[in-house]
Amino acid sequence: MTTIATLGSHCALQVLKGAKDEGFRTLVVTERKRERFYRRFKFIDDFLVLNRFADITKPNSISFLKKRDAVIIPHGTLISEVGSEEVENELHVPIFGNRNILRWEADRELKEKLTREARLRSPKTFSSPDKIDRLVIAKLPGARGGLGYFLASDAESYRKNLKELQRKGVIGKNTPVFIQEYVVGVPVYFQYFSSILKNELEFFGIDRRYETTVDAIGRIPAEHQKGLLPSYIVVGNSPLVLRESLLEEAYQMGERFVDAVKKLVPPGMIGPFCIEGVYNEDAEFVTFEFSARIVAGTNLYISGSPYFSLIYDEPMSMGRRIALEIKNGIESKSLGKLLT
Ligand code: ADP
């Protein structure tokens, strides 16, 4: 019997609760320090306890997971703590979705290529600090929740801020930094589910992130804001619904993304993904990021999302939707299409 497994972090609770609701056995791969926390939840049947997540690729872990016929649901922690290359080459356990695309999410150049192919409007990028002619955001590699990102408006402020963060040890001396135009507007994160069994794109929901300290700075009078460097560490998410007139475009962007993945990263987009960006002053959506797997912002809708309520007559979380797809795959003898 298939066991649905995931790393104990990020969105593990909704993934495993959803799997249980669809009748699967469930397993959490947890670091020892969080074992007690996950033991609180009765819908988790089995535990693989590790000293650190990266040990999941060790032979003992692999055989533990294989014995239980585990399918791993990938999420941000798998990428940040195990690494997309290790997942691709060393994690010899089936994962739900397209294993090959995780690398595209972690690599800036590949990411830009896919964004271009999907014809998503994206911010201008700067190949050198000396070319900065507007407000920019400097980003570091990997899905680390905006850790170490900083703003600058010219080469001088860029170098000053970079030095400051290097001095604090947040950024390493040789860490590559990616410089992108900062788009002023409303940040919005679109969450989708691509069903290859139904050959259909489902729109799930939207979230906004609460980031420290950038979301706190507006609460301080301007005179005290001077000299504060905003940081972008995600603390939580809040829900948002879109003006209905903007929804159609959200679907179109998702469909173009699915088409682009089909073309560039076979076997295509399988399951959840997210397009992340900002509505600028002209209410145009500018995409600065995508996640080719479930995002933690879907945790908002464990008992169903506003948009899934239009499709499903029972409460359907993203975690449950994944489990439902796997169940449909098993029943129609096409599970192989969903796993890599
Ligand atoms: P990560 O993938 O590491 O979480 P993101 O690229 O999503 O990082 O960026 C983290 C945060 O930085 C975003 O949620 C947003 O607030 C801000 N941000 C990133 N890029 C831009 C941009 N081009 N314009 C405006 N804000 C941005």
CSV table of C-alpha atoms and ligand atoms in Angstrom, one decimal:
chain,number,residue,atom,x,y,z
A,1,MET,CA,0.0,0.0,0.0
A,2,THR,CA,1.3,3.4,-1.0
A,3,THR,CA,2.5,5.6,1.9
A,4,ILE,CA,2.6,9.4,1.4
A,5,ALA,CA,5.7,10.9,2.9
A,6,THR,CA,7.1,14.4,3.3
A,7,LEU,CA,9.7,16.3,5.2
A,8,GLY,CA,8.5,17.6,8.6
A,9,SER,CA,8.5,21.3,7.9
A,10,HIS,CA,6.9,23.9,5.5
A,11,CYS,CA,3.5,22.3,4.7
A,12,ALA,CA,3.9,18.8,6.0
A,13,LEU,CA,0.8,19.0,8.3
A,14,GLN,CA,-1.7,19.7,5.5
A,15,VAL,CA,0.0,17.3,3.1
A,16,LEU,CA,-0.2,14.4,5.5
A,17,LYS,CA,-3.7,15.4,6.8
A,18,GLY,CA,-4.9,15.5,3.2
A,19,ALA,CA,-3.3,12.1,2.5
A,20,LYS,CA,-5.0,10.6,5.5
A,21,ASP,CA,-8.4,12.1,4.4
A,22,GLU,CA,-7.9,10.3,1.1
A,23,GLY,CA,-7.2,7.0,2.8
A,24,PHE,CA,-3.4,6.8,2.5
A,25,ARG,CA,-0.9,5.7,5.1
A,26,THR,CA,1.3,8.7,6.1
A,27,LEU,CA,4.9,9.2,7.1
A,28,VAL,CA,6.9,12.2,8.2
A,29,VAL,CA,10.6,12.5,7.8
A,30,THR,CA,11.5,14.6,10.7
A,31,GLU,CA,14.6,16.0,12.4
A,32,ARG,CA,15.0,14.7,15.9
A,33,LYS,CA,14.4,18.1,17.4
A,34,ARG,CA,10.9,18.3,15.9
A,35,GLU,CA,9.8,14.7,16.5
A,36,ARG,CA,7.8,15.6,19.6
A,37,PHE,CA,5.9,18.3,17.7
A,38,TYR,CA,4.9,15.9,14.9
A,39,ARG,CA,3.9,13.2,17.4
A,40,ARG,CA,1.0,15.5,18.4
A,41,PHE,CA,-0.9,14.7,15.2
A,42,LYS,CA,-2.8,11.5,15.0
A,43,PHE,CA,-3.0,11.5,11.2
A,44,ILE,CA,0.7,10.7,11.0
A,45,ASP,CA,1.2,7.0,11.0
A,46,ASP,CA,5.0,6.6,10.6
A,47,PHE,CA,8.2,8.4,11.5
A,48,LEU,CA,11.6,8.5,9.9
A,49,VAL,CA,13.7,10.4,12.5
A,50,LEU,CA,17.0,11.9,11.2
A,51,ASN,CA,19.7,14.1,12.7
A,52,ARG,CA,19.4,16.3,9.7
A,53,PHE,CA,17.2,16.3,6.6
A,54,ALA,CA,20.2,15.8,4.3
A,55,ASP,CA,20.5,12.3,5.7
A,56,ILE,CA,17.4,11.3,3.7
A,57,THR,CA,19.6,10.3,0.8
A,58,LYS,CA,21.6,7.8,3.0
A,59,PRO,CA,21.0,4.1,2.2
A,60,ASN,CA,19.3,3.4,5.5
A,61,SER,CA,16.7,6.1,4.9
A,62,ILE,CA,16.1,5.1,1.3
A,63,SER,CA,15.5,1.4,2.3
A,64,PHE,CA,13.2,2.6,5.2
A,65,LEU,CA,11.2,4.6,2.7
A,66,LYS,CA,11.2,1.9,0.0
A,67,LYS,CA,10.0,-0.8,2.4
A,68,ARG,CA,6.9,1.3,3.0
A,69,ASP,CA,6.3,2.0,-0.7
A,70,ALA,CA,6.7,5.7,0.0
A,71,VAL,CA,5.9,8.5,-2.4
A,72,ILE,CA,7.6,11.8,-1.4
A,73,ILE,CA,5.8,15.1,-1.7
A,74,PRO,CA,8.5,17.6,-2.4
A,75,HIS,CA,8.3,21.1,-0.9
A,76,GLY,CA,10.6,24.1,-0.2
A,77,THR,CA,12.5,22.4,2.6
A,78,LEU,CA,13.5,19.5,0.4
A,79,ILE,CA,15.1,22.0,-2.0
A,80,SER,CA,16.7,24.2,0.6
A,81,GLU,CA,17.9,21.4,3.0
A,82,VAL,CA,18.7,18.5,0.7
A,83,GLY,CA,19.4,20.4,-2.5
A,84,SER,CA,17.9,20.0,-6.0
A,85,GLU,CA,20.9,18.1,-7.3
A,86,GLU,CA,20.9,15.6,-4.5
A,87,VAL,CA,17.1,15.2,-5.0
A,88,GLU,CA,17.7,14.6,-8.7
A,89,ASN,CA,20.6,12.2,-8.4
A,90,GLU,CA,20.6,10.6,-4.9
A,91,LEU,CA,17.1,10.4,-3.6
A,92,HIS,CA,16.2,7.0,-5.0
A,93,VAL,CA,12.6,7.1,-3.9
A,94,PRO,CA,9.6,8.1,-6.2
A,95,ILE,CA,8.6,11.7,-5.8
A,96,PHE,CA,5.2,13.2,-6.8
A,97,GLY,CA,5.7,15.6,-9.7
A,98,ASN,CA,8.5,16.5,-12.0
A,99,ARG,CA,11.8,15.9,-10.2
A,100,ASN,CA,13.8,17.6,-13.0
A,101,ILE,CA,12.1,21.0,-12.6
A,102,LEU,CA,13.3,21.5,-9.0
A,103,ARG,CA,16.7,22.5,-10.5
A,104,TRP,CA,15.0,25.1,-12.7
A,105,GLU,CA,13.6,26.7,-9.6
A,106,ALA,CA,17.0,26.8,-7.9
A,107,ASP,CA,19.0,28.2,-10.8
A,108,ARG,CA,18.4,31.8,-11.8
A,109,GLU,CA,19.3,31.4,-15.4
A,110,LEU,CA,17.0,28.4,-15.9
A,111,LYS,CA,14.3,30.2,-14.0
A,112,GLU,CA,14.5,33.2,-16.3
A,113,LYS,CA,14.4,31.0,-19.4
A,114,LEU,CA,11.2,29.3,-18.2
A,115,THR,CA,9.7,32.7,-17.3
A,116,ARG,CA,10.5,34.0,-20.8
A,117,GLU,CA,9.1,30.9,-22.5
A,118,ALA,CA,5.8,31.3,-20.5
A,119,ARG,CA,5.7,35.0,-21.6
A,120,LEU,CA,5.4,36.2,-18.1
A,121,ARG,CA,6.2,39.9,-17.6
A,122,SER,CA,9.4,40.1,-15.5
A,123,PRO,CA,11.5,42.8,-13.8
A,124,LYS,CA,14.6,44.1,-15.4
A,125,THR,CA,17.8,42.5,-14.3
A,126,PHE,CA,21.2,44.1,-13.9
A,127,SER,CA,24.4,42.3,-14.8
A,128,SER,CA,26.6,44.6,-12.7
A,129,PRO,CA,26.1,46.9,-9.8
A,130,ASP,CA,27.5,49.8,-11.9
A,131,LYS,CA,24.4,49.5,-14.1
A,132,ILE,CA,21.9,50.1,-11.4
A,133,ASP,CA,19.7,53.1,-12.3
A,134,ARG,CA,16.6,52.5,-10.2
A,135,LEU,CA,15.5,50.8,-7.0
A,136,VAL,CA,16.7,47.2,-7.1
A,137,ILE,CA,16.5,44.1,-4.9
A,138,ALA,CA,19.6,42.0,-4.5
A,139,LYS,CA,18.9,38.3,-4.1
A,140,LEU,CA,20.9,35.2,-3.1
A,141,PRO,CA,20.6,31.7,-4.5
A,142,GLY,CA,18.2,29.1,-3.3
A,143,ALA,CA,14.7,29.1,-1.7
A,144,ARG,CA,15.6,30.5,1.6
A,145,GLY,CA,12.6,32.7,2.2
A,146,GLY,CA,14.3,36.0,1.2
A,147,LEU,CA,17.1,35.6,3.8
A,148,GLY,CA,19.9,38.1,3.1
A,149,TYR,CA,18.0,40.0,0.4
A,150,PHE,CA,18.6,43.8,0.4
A,151,LEU,CA,17.6,46.9,-1.5
A,152,ALA,CA,19.8,49.5,-3.2
A,153,SER,CA,19.2,52.4,-5.5
A,154,ASP,CA,22.7,52.9,-7.0
A,155,ALA,CA,26.1,51.2,-7.1
A,156,GLU,CA,27.2,53.0,-4.0
A,157,SER,CA,24.3,51.9,-1.8
A,158,TYR,CA,24.6,48.4,-3.3
A,159,ARG,CA,28.2,48.1,-2.2
A,160,LYS,CA,27.5,49.6,1.2
A,161,ASN,CA,24.6,47.2,2.0
A,162,LEU,CA,26.5,44.2,0.6
A,163,LYS,CA,29.5,44.9,2.8
A,164,GLU,CA,27.2,45.4,5.8
A,165,LEU,CA,25.5,42.0,5.3
A,166,GLN,CA,28.9,40.3,4.6
A,167,ARG,CA,30.3,41.8,7.8
A,168,LYS,CA,27.3,40.3,9.7
A,169,GLY,CA,28.0,36.9,8.1
A,170,VAL,CA,24.5,36.8,6.3
A,171,ILE,CA,26.2,36.8,2.9
A,172,GLY,CA,29.4,34.9,2.1
A,173,LYS,CA,32.3,36.6,0.4
A,174,ASN,CA,31.8,34.6,-2.8
A,175,THR,CA,28.0,34.2,-2.8
A,176,PRO,CA,26.6,35.1,-6.2
A,177,VAL,CA,24.2,38.0,-6.0
A,178,PHE,CA,21.4,38.5,-8.5
A,179,ILE,CA,20.2,42.1,-9.0
A,180,GLN,CA,16.7,42.7,-10.1
A,181,GLU,CA,14.5,45.8,-10.5
A,182,TYR,CA,12.3,46.3,-7.4
A,183,VAL,CA,8.7,46.5,-8.5
A,184,VAL,CA,6.6,48.7,-6.2
A,185,GLY,CA,3.1,47.4,-5.8
A,186,VAL,CA,1.0,44.7,-4.2
A,187,PRO,CA,2.8,41.4,-3.9
A,188,VAL,CA,0.5,38.4,-4.8
A,189,TYR,CA,1.2,34.7,-4.9
A,190,PHE,CA,-0.9,32.6,-7.3
A,191,GLN,CA,-1.4,28.9,-6.4
A,192,TYR,CA,-2.3,26.4,-9.0
A,193,PHE,CA,-2.7,22.6,-9.5
A,194,SER,CA,-1.8,21.1,-12.8
A,195,SER,CA,-3.6,17.8,-13.3
A,196,ILE,CA,-2.1,15.8,-16.1
A,197,LEU,CA,-4.7,13.0,-15.6
A,198,LYS,CA,-7.5,15.5,-16.3
A,199,ASN,CA,-5.3,17.6,-18.6
A,200,GLU,CA,-6.6,20.6,-16.8
A,201,LEU,CA,-5.3,23.6,-14.8
A,202,GLU,CA,-7.0,24.3,-11.5
A,203,PHE,CA,-6.7,27.6,-9.8
A,204,PHE,CA,-6.5,27.1,-6.0
A,205,GLY,CA,-5.9,30.4,-4.2
A,206,ILE,CA,-3.8,33.4,-3.5
A,207,ASP,CA,-1.8,34.5,-0.5
A,208,ARG,CA,0.4,37.3,0.6
A,209,ARG,CA,3.4,36.9,2.7
A,210,TYR,CA,4.2,38.5,6.0
A,211,GLU,CA,7.9,39.3,5.9
A,212,THR,CA,10.1,40.6,8.6
A,213,THR,CA,11.2,43.4,8.8
A,214,VAL,CA,9.9,44.8,5.5
A,215,ASP,CA,6.2,44.6,6.6
A,216,ALA,CA,7.0,46.2,9.9
A,217,ILE,CA,8.8,49.3,8.6
A,218,GLY,CA,5.6,51.1,7.6
A,219,ARG,CA,4.5,51.0,11.2
A,220,ILE,CA,7.3,53.2,12.3
A,221,PRO,CA,7.4,57.0,11.7
A,222,ALA,CA,9.6,58.0,8.7
A,223,GLU,CA,12.3,59.7,10.9
A,224,HIS,CA,12.9,56.3,12.6
A,225,GLN,CA,12.9,54.3,9.4
A,226,LYS,CA,16.2,55.9,8.2
A,227,GLY,CA,19.1,53.6,8.3
A,228,LEU,CA,17.0,50.5,8.8
A,229,LEU,CA,17.8,47.7,6.2
A,230,PRO,CA,14.5,45.9,5.4
A,231,SER,CA,14.8,42.1,5.4
A,232,TYR,CA,12.5,39.6,3.7
A,233,ILE,CA,12.2,36.6,6.0
A,234,VAL,CA,8.8,35.0,5.7
A,235,VAL,CA,7.1,34.7,9.0
A,236,GLY,CA,3.6,33.7,7.8
A,237,ASN,CA,1.0,34.2,5.1
A,238,SER,CA,-2.3,35.9,4.8
A,239,PRO,CA,-5.2,35.2,2.4
A,240,LEU,CA,-6.3,37.4,-0.5
A,241,VAL,CA,-8.9,37.2,-3.1
A,242,LEU,CA,-8.5,38.9,-6.4
A,243,ARG,CA,-10.8,41.3,-8.2
A,244,GLU,CA,-12.8,39.0,-10.4
A,245,SER,CA,-11.8,41.0,-13.5
A,246,LEU,CA,-8.2,40.0,-12.9
A,247,LEU,CA,-8.8,36.3,-12.5
A,248,GLU,CA,-8.9,35.4,-16.2
A,249,GLU,CA,-5.4,36.7,-16.6
A,250,ALA,CA,-4.3,34.6,-13.6
A,251,TYR,CA,-5.6,31.5,-15.4
A,252,GLN,CA,-3.9,32.5,-18.6
A,253,MET,CA,-0.6,33.0,-16.9
A,254,GLY,CA,-0.9,29.5,-15.3
A,255,GLU,CA,-1.7,27.9,-18.6
A,256,ARG,CA,1.2,29.5,-20.4
A,257,PHE,CA,3.5,28.3,-17.5
A,258,VAL,CA,2.2,24.7,-17.9
A,259,ASP,CA,2.8,24.9,-21.7
A,260,ALA,CA,6.3,26.3,-21.2
A,261,VAL,CA,7.2,23.5,-18.7
A,262,LYS,CA,5.8,20.9,-21.1
A,263,LYS,CA,8.1,22.2,-23.8
A,264,LEU,CA,11.3,22.8,-21.7
A,265,VAL,CA,11.1,20.3,-18.8
A,266,PRO,CA,9.6,17.0,-19.7
A,267,PRO,CA,7.4,15.3,-18.5
A,268,GLY,CA,5.8,18.7,-17.7
A,269,MET,CA,4.2,20.4,-14.8
A,270,ILE,CA,2.6,17.8,-12.5
A,271,GLY,CA,0.7,19.0,-9.4
A,272,PRO,CA,1.0,22.2,-7.5
A,273,PHE,CA,3.0,25.3,-8.5
A,274,CYS,CA,3.0,29.0,-7.7
A,275,ILE,CA,3.6,32.2,-9.7
A,276,GLU,CA,4.8,35.0,-7.5
A,277,GLY,CA,4.9,38.7,-8.3
A,278,VAL,CA,3.6,42.2,-7.9
A,279,TYR,CA,0.8,44.2,-9.3
A,280,ASN,CA,2.5,47.4,-10.3
A,281,GLU,CA,1.0,50.9,-10.4
A,282,ASP,CA,-0.8,50.1,-13.7
A,283,ALA,CA,-2.3,46.9,-12.2
A,284,GLU,CA,0.0,44.9,-14.5
A,285,PHE,CA,1.3,41.7,-13.0
A,286,VAL,CA,5.1,41.4,-12.9
A,287,THR,CA,6.4,38.0,-12.1
A,288,PHE,CA,9.6,37.8,-10.0
A,289,GLU,CA,9.6,34.2,-9.0
A,290,PHE,CA,7.9,30.8,-9.5
A,291,SER,CA,7.8,27.7,-7.3
A,292,ALA,CA,7.4,24.5,-9.2
A,293,ARG,CA,6.0,22.6,-6.2
A,294,ILE,CA,3.6,23.2,-3.3
A,295,VAL,CA,4.1,26.5,-1.5
A,296,ALA,CA,3.6,27.1,2.2
A,297,GLY,CA,1.0,29.8,1.4
A,298,THR,CA,-1.4,27.0,0.7
A,299,ASN,CA,-1.4,26.2,4.4
A,300,LEU,CA,-4.0,29.0,4.7
A,301,TYR,CA,-6.6,26.8,3.1
A,302,ILE,CA,-6.5,23.5,5.0
A,303,SER,CA,-10.3,23.4,5.1
A,304,GLY,CA,-10.7,24.4,1.5
A,305,SER,CA,-9.9,27.5,-0.6
A,306,PRO,CA,-12.3,30.1,-2.0
A,307,TYR,CA,-11.5,29.0,-5.6
A,308,PHE,CA,-11.5,25.2,-4.9
A,309,SER,CA,-14.9,25.6,-3.3
A,310,LEU,CA,-16.1,26.5,-6.9
A,311,ILE,CA,-14.7,23.1,-8.2
A,312,TYR,CA,-15.1,20.7,-5.3
A,313,ASP,CA,-18.1,20.1,-3.1
A,314,GLU,CA,-16.1,19.0,-0.1
A,315,PRO,CA,-13.3,20.8,1.7
A,316,MET,CA,-10.2,20.4,-0.5
A,317,SER,CA,-6.8,21.5,0.7
A,318,MET,CA,-3.8,21.5,-1.7
A,319,GLY,CA,-2.4,18.5,0.3
A,320,ARG,CA,-5.6,16.6,-0.2
A,321,ARG,CA,-5.7,17.5,-3.9
A,322,ILE,CA,-2.3,15.9,-4.3
A,323,ALA,CA,-3.4,12.8,-2.5
A,324,LEU,CA,-6.6,12.7,-4.6
A,325,GLU,CA,-4.5,12.9,-7.8
A,326,ILE,CA,-2.3,10.0,-6.6
A,327,LYS,CA,-5.5,8.0,-5.7
A,328,ASN,CA,-6.9,8.6,-9.2
A,329,GLY,CA,-3.6,7.6,-10.7
A,330,ILE,CA,-3.6,4.3,-8.8
A,331,GLU,CA,-7.3,3.6,-9.7
A,332,SER,CA,-6.7,4.4,-13.4
A,333,LYS,CA,-3.4,2.5,-13.5
A,334,SER,CA,-1.6,5.7,-14.4
A,335,LEU,CA,0.4,6.3,-11.3
A,336,GLY,CA,3.6,6.1,-13.3
A,337,LYS,CA,2.6,9.4,-15.1
A,338,LEU,CA,2.6,11.3,-11.8
A,339,LEU,CA,5.9,10.1,-10.3
A,340,THR,CA,9.5,10.7,-11.3
B,1,ADP,P1,12.4,33.3,-1.9
B,1,ADP,O1,12.1,32.5,-3.2
B,1,ADP,O2,13.8,33.1,-1.4
B,1,ADP,O3,11.4,33.2,-0.9
B,1,ADP,P2,11.5,35.7,-3.4
B,1,ADP,O4,12.2,35.8,-4.7
B,1,ADP,O5,10.1,35.1,-3.4
B,1,ADP,O6,12.5,34.8,-2.4
B,1,ADP,O7,11.5,37.1,-2.7
B,1,ADP,C1,11.3,37.3,-1.3
B,1,ADP,C2,10.5,38.6,-1.1
B,1,ADP,O8,11.2,39.7,-1.7
B,1,ADP,C3,9.2,38.6,-1.8
B,1,ADP,O9,8.1,38.0,-1.1
B,1,ADP,C4,8.9,40.1,-2.1
B,1,ADP,O10,8.4,40.7,-0.9
B,1,ADP,C5,10.3,40.6,-2.3
B,1,ADP,N1,10.6,40.7,-3.7
B,1,ADP,C6,11.3,39.8,-4.4
B,1,ADP,N2,11.5,40.3,-5.7
B,1,ADP,C7,10.9,41.4,-5.8
B,1,ADP,C8,10.8,42.4,-6.9
B,1,ADP,N3,11.4,42.2,-8.0
B,1,ADP,N4,10.1,43.5,-6.6
B,1,ADP,C9,9.5,43.7,-5.4
B,1,ADP,N5,9.6,42.9,-4.4
B,1,ADP,C10,10.3,41.7,-4.5
